[in-house]
Amino acid sequence: MIAIGSDHAGISLKQEIMKFLKKIDVEYKDFGTYNDESVDYPIYGKKVADVVQKGECEKGIIICGTGIGISIAANKVKGIRAALCHDVFSAKMTRLHNDANVLALGSRVIGSGLALEIVNAFICTEFSDEERHLNRIKMLEG
Ligand code: RB5
């Protein structure tokens, strides 16, 4: 199950992503926002991060205008490794090396075509499980 959330700036890209997830048969749960009224991105970054932290959802996807604010919010939650990716290579590498559990996107930065490729790479790439990467991830927890 993928947790997905956005602020008002990310809502139309979020809708495209949900359509894509449905098409490829990946289950998701939408944690809002649900319309284009101005809202505060930290709320939605935290909502998604919380359910991923609890293990209720395996991964998360969060979207705001730049992807920056909402990724900062998600990364404040212990155990969350949110990666802001605007290219496919980074999305693959952050799964392989960082075992990122949340993908952040900026709807005002990239178009939906590229965003869907990034989502696909993020979902389809497994963590490498190599010892050096496991050790570095442990170090992130302090
Ligand atoms: C909203 O206008 C915008 O500030 C927000 O979506 C995001 O880009 C913040 O990082």
PDB file of C-alpha atoms and ligand atoms in Angstrom, residues 7-10 39 41 63-70 108, ligand 1:
ATOM      1  CA  ASP A   7      -0.738  20.305  -0.676  1.00  0.00           C
ATOM      2  CA  HIS A   8      -2.920  22.403  -3.010  1.00  0.00           C
ATOM      3  CA  ALA A   9       0.004  22.974  -5.409  1.00  0.00           C
ATOM      4  CA  GLY A  10       0.513  19.248  -5.848  1.00  0.00           C
ATOM      5  CA  VAL A  39      -3.226  24.476   2.796  1.00  0.00           C
ATOM      6  CA  TYR A  41       2.351  21.344   3.220  1.00  0.00           C
ATOM      7  CA  ILE A  63       3.944  16.381  -3.624  1.00  0.00           C
ATOM      8  CA  CYS A  64       4.065  20.139  -3.179  1.00  0.00           C
ATOM      9  CA  GLY A  65       5.037  22.939  -5.561  1.00  0.00           C
ATOM     10  CA  THR A  66       8.779  22.335  -5.339  1.00  0.00           C
ATOM     11  CA  GLY A  67       8.756  19.089  -3.361  1.00  0.00           C
ATOM     12  CA  ILE A  68      11.145  20.765  -0.935  1.00  0.00           C
ATOM     13  CA  GLY A  69       8.861  21.845   1.911  1.00  0.00           C
ATOM     14  CA  ILE A  70       6.933  18.598   2.046  1.00  0.00           C
ATOM     15  CA  ARG A 108       5.857  23.088 -10.418  1.00  0.00           C
TER      16      ARG A 108
HETATM   17  C1  RB5 B   1       2.848  26.621  -1.968  1.00  0.00           C
HETATM   18  O1  RB5 B   1       2.663  27.831  -2.585  1.00  0.00           O
HETATM   19  C2  RB5 B   1       4.317  26.215  -1.994  1.00  0.00           C
HETATM   20  O2  RB5 B   1       5.054  27.047  -1.161  1.00  0.00           O
HETATM   21  C3  RB5 B   1       4.493  24.763  -1.604  1.00  0.00           C
HETATM   22  O3  RB5 B   1       3.719  23.968  -2.445  1.00  0.00           O
HETATM   23  C4  RB5 B   1       5.901  24.206  -1.685  1.00  0.00           C
HETATM   24  O4  RB5 B   1       6.500  24.481  -2.904  1.00  0.00           O
HETATM   25  C5  RB5 B   1       6.783  24.445  -0.541  1.00  0.00           C
HETATM   26  O5  RB5 B   1       7.922  23.959  -0.448  1.00  0.00           O
END
